[in-house]
Amino acid sequence: MIYKKIKSIIYDGNRDLQEAMYVVLSVVSVAAWTLMLIEDLILGQRIEETVFLFGVLFMYTAVALVAIKHHKEKIGSVLAAFGMTLFFLPCSYIFDGGISGDAPIWFVYCVFYVTVCLSGKRRVLFYVLNAFSVIICWCISYYAPHMIEQKDTLAVHLYSFNALVLVCICISISLIFQSRMYRREVKRSDEQRVEIEQLNQAQNQFFSNMSHEIRTPINTIIGLNEMILRENISDEVAEDAINIQSASKMLLHLINDILDMSKLASGQMQLTPVVYNSGDMLSDIVGMLWLRAKEKNLEFHINVAPDIPAELVGDEVRIKQVLINVLNNAIKYTSEGSVSLSVQRGEYSDGMLNVIYSVTDTGMGIKKESIPYLFAAFRRVDEEKNRHIEGTGLGLSIVKQFVDLMGGKITVNSIYTEGTTFIIEIPQRVSGEQEIGDIDIEARKEMHVRHEHVTRFEAPEAKVLVVDDNASNLLVVSKLLRNTKVQLTTASSGADALQKTLNEYYHVIFMDHLMPEMDGIECMKAIRTQVGGRCKESRIVALTANAGGDSRALYEKEGFEGYLVKPISGDLLERELYRLLPSDVTNLIGDDEDILQETISWMNKGQRKVAVAITTESVADLPQELVDKYEIAILPHLVHTAEGTFKDGLEIETQGLLSYMDDPDKVVSYGGPSVKKMEAFFAENLHGANDIIHISISKGLANSAYFTAVEAAKAFDNVKIFDTGHLSSGHGLMALEACRLVKEGKRPDEIMEELEVIKERVNTSFVVDNLDFLARAGQVSPRIARITKSIMARPVLVMKKGDLGVGRIYFGARERAWRKYIDSVLKYPMDIDTKILFVTYVGLTKKDMDWIRERIEERMQFETIYFQKASPVIAVNCGRGTFGLLYLRKK
């Protein structure tokens, strides 16, 4: 009963670890000192000592009980440590035999007690006090031994032995309980983490569903409203319709703010950089906010510097969201005067431009003491004065977090009652050299002028299927595409769609994502694999109410040819349809310039993303015909000379480099591309593939790009790096094998597993004329190079377990060494895969190559022999007169 009571106190969830350990140590200390009291009574010690021990035990127990009952464990631990350090242990030292008694062992226990029960400055203080007490006691024992009461030999041994046993038991029990409590805390933490993750998932699912449910009716409103604007209506009705459109878009903007705040809070927000037109983006912003300014009789001005690049690379959606929030805020808090947006060019470095957006208003301004709270969520400054102003209170909080996420900064200049200026700096990459020039964006704000919709193509022979469980959405898409004259069919569920695709071929299928029973992704996969289905090759576009980069990545990975976010505009829908329809079924009505603009940057017309792309480096030494045949993306290594840095194989070629190195004073080095270059390379190739397997040169070689590639791949979930353990065309053979596995339909993880087996079958070796170039590259010492050259030694360099070493050494004339090398490498023809042999060389003549081919064919026959000139990076290490035979051994 007592044990259960103590256990419940120790494991009380309201106590932290130190407080719980105080309870444990109090229990074991009281038990130990009770046994010591019994020991004194049995051994018949002096009554004064027994009374002293009883008093200490009573006082310690009383303090512990009061501290535990009133949850004052920290105070109790300080009092107990104070009593032990400065009273009980010094007295015990003097009365129980000094250094020969049991007190030294209890001093150790006191240090353990302080370590476990105290923290911070208190712990340090009692370490010092304990050390002071020990020094005083030991000094008394040495300088005034007469003050120490000596015990007989038996008593001293019994006391010290029992103290040792009790202290060991106390510490052991304490550590056992501490370990258990740690495990309980870890378990509780894991359970809480799982619970938090589940709550986050539930919250995200709720917001996602909310977004879908709200966007669906807004899609109907905006879609049907657009059909009204297409009709021959009065200017008054048109203006009302335009106001409906503007209000609907603002409602969507508020919904996006709430969703984004949730993502930012959970750390799930990701940026999606794209190439965008800066003028068009600013025009969109003006179109959305000009009416709101007009309603309040405010002037709305935009000033754009003509040297702003026409195209920038950044997260257009988030940049637009930032500017809309700040401008909307300025309009809300300005009752008269004007609101202006200025866009200027900032610092430019390494292709990155700091674009400076300044938003100035003549509103009420912000109090100085309120500025620190300006970017807090759900909070308004000067609440009493601004209580009548609408809004969620999320705008500026989201702005601050987005700007920080994009690596920018935001500053505020404000004079209360006179106005405010927000200055936002966002670094963006420049795409192209064209500047925006002198444009009048304000002229585009005349939203009250109705622009007639013009259908730019007709496709009466095209068959289109629209799949959506919401009848209103089907109606909207049908009406928006009515003027294109396509043969449009609708399906209200995935099962209905599968029934239709079984009997009819459709050029394009628009597929809603969230549908009951079978969602859009499942339906798309079912159509692709449908037995007897007629739409396996149809172009499928996702229609979704879930906006954001994560949705885009999802549809891209799942294999959709495109995606459109609800609410859908007629122009975007027509452009997407035109992009995907075969050219032979479309008839252009007007200029096709606008039609050909893509709505999705990651998908080109007529091009479907491959499942897995193989990439490698220029040092793989592959013939261009094989690179083109297997569509292998090549990332060049870099060659560094006194004249500059050159891309391997692109800006410098092997023969020119060898001629340059004929001068012994010329220093040449090499290295892989930077992490930044690697990231850009992977990002570019992911436009055309769902996954990338990068075949890298052996990580065991100097200046290998493997580790850089691994670091760059951390930015992507679908990029894998494979260490070939080889170089040159041995490395290239691994890339070709990876392409073969891709063609067989293997998954990325299966390809990686098979490549691990295949790399053991690759034979990579070179015979070199001398070691001069290796010495210059720092691979061997100059002394070794001179010795081998003087004795006409021609080493064979062999790749073994990822490292380059010397296999054999041949002596004598070049031709003799070459003959022996070829005979040795092709000694067992039955073990060699005869499909491909690479003869990779540096600085050989045609006569040399003819002689090598003839010698190889005397030994055995290969289906294909490629004589491949080594890349400049390989040549830097080997020098003229080097060649190698590289092939696969049979399984």
PDB file of C-alpha atoms in Angstrom, residues 85-86 124-134:
ATOM      1  CA  THR A  85      26.566  19.777   3.480  1.00  0.00           C
ATOM      2  CA  LEU A  86      27.047  22.117   6.440  1.00  0.00           C
ATOM      3  CA  VAL A 124      27.001  25.270  -8.486  1.00  0.00           C
ATOM      4  CA  LEU A 125      26.600  26.911  -5.038  1.00  0.00           C
ATOM      5  CA  PHE A 126      26.234  23.570  -3.267  1.00  0.00           C
ATOM      6  CA  TYR A 127      29.148  22.075  -5.230  1.00  0.00           C
ATOM      7  CA  VAL A 128      31.245  24.906  -3.780  1.00  0.00           C
ATOM      8  CA  LEU A 129      29.791  24.473  -0.273  1.00  0.00           C
ATOM      9  CA  ASN A 130      30.349  20.718  -0.377  1.00  0.00           C
ATOM     10  CA  ALA A 131      33.950  21.201  -1.513  1.00  0.00           C
ATOM     11  CA  PHE A 132      34.451  23.795   1.265  1.00  0.00           C
ATOM     12  CA  SER A 133      33.021  21.400   3.869  1.00  0.00           C
ATOM     13  CA  VAL A 134      35.237  18.528   2.664  1.00  0.00           C
TER      14      VAL A 134
END
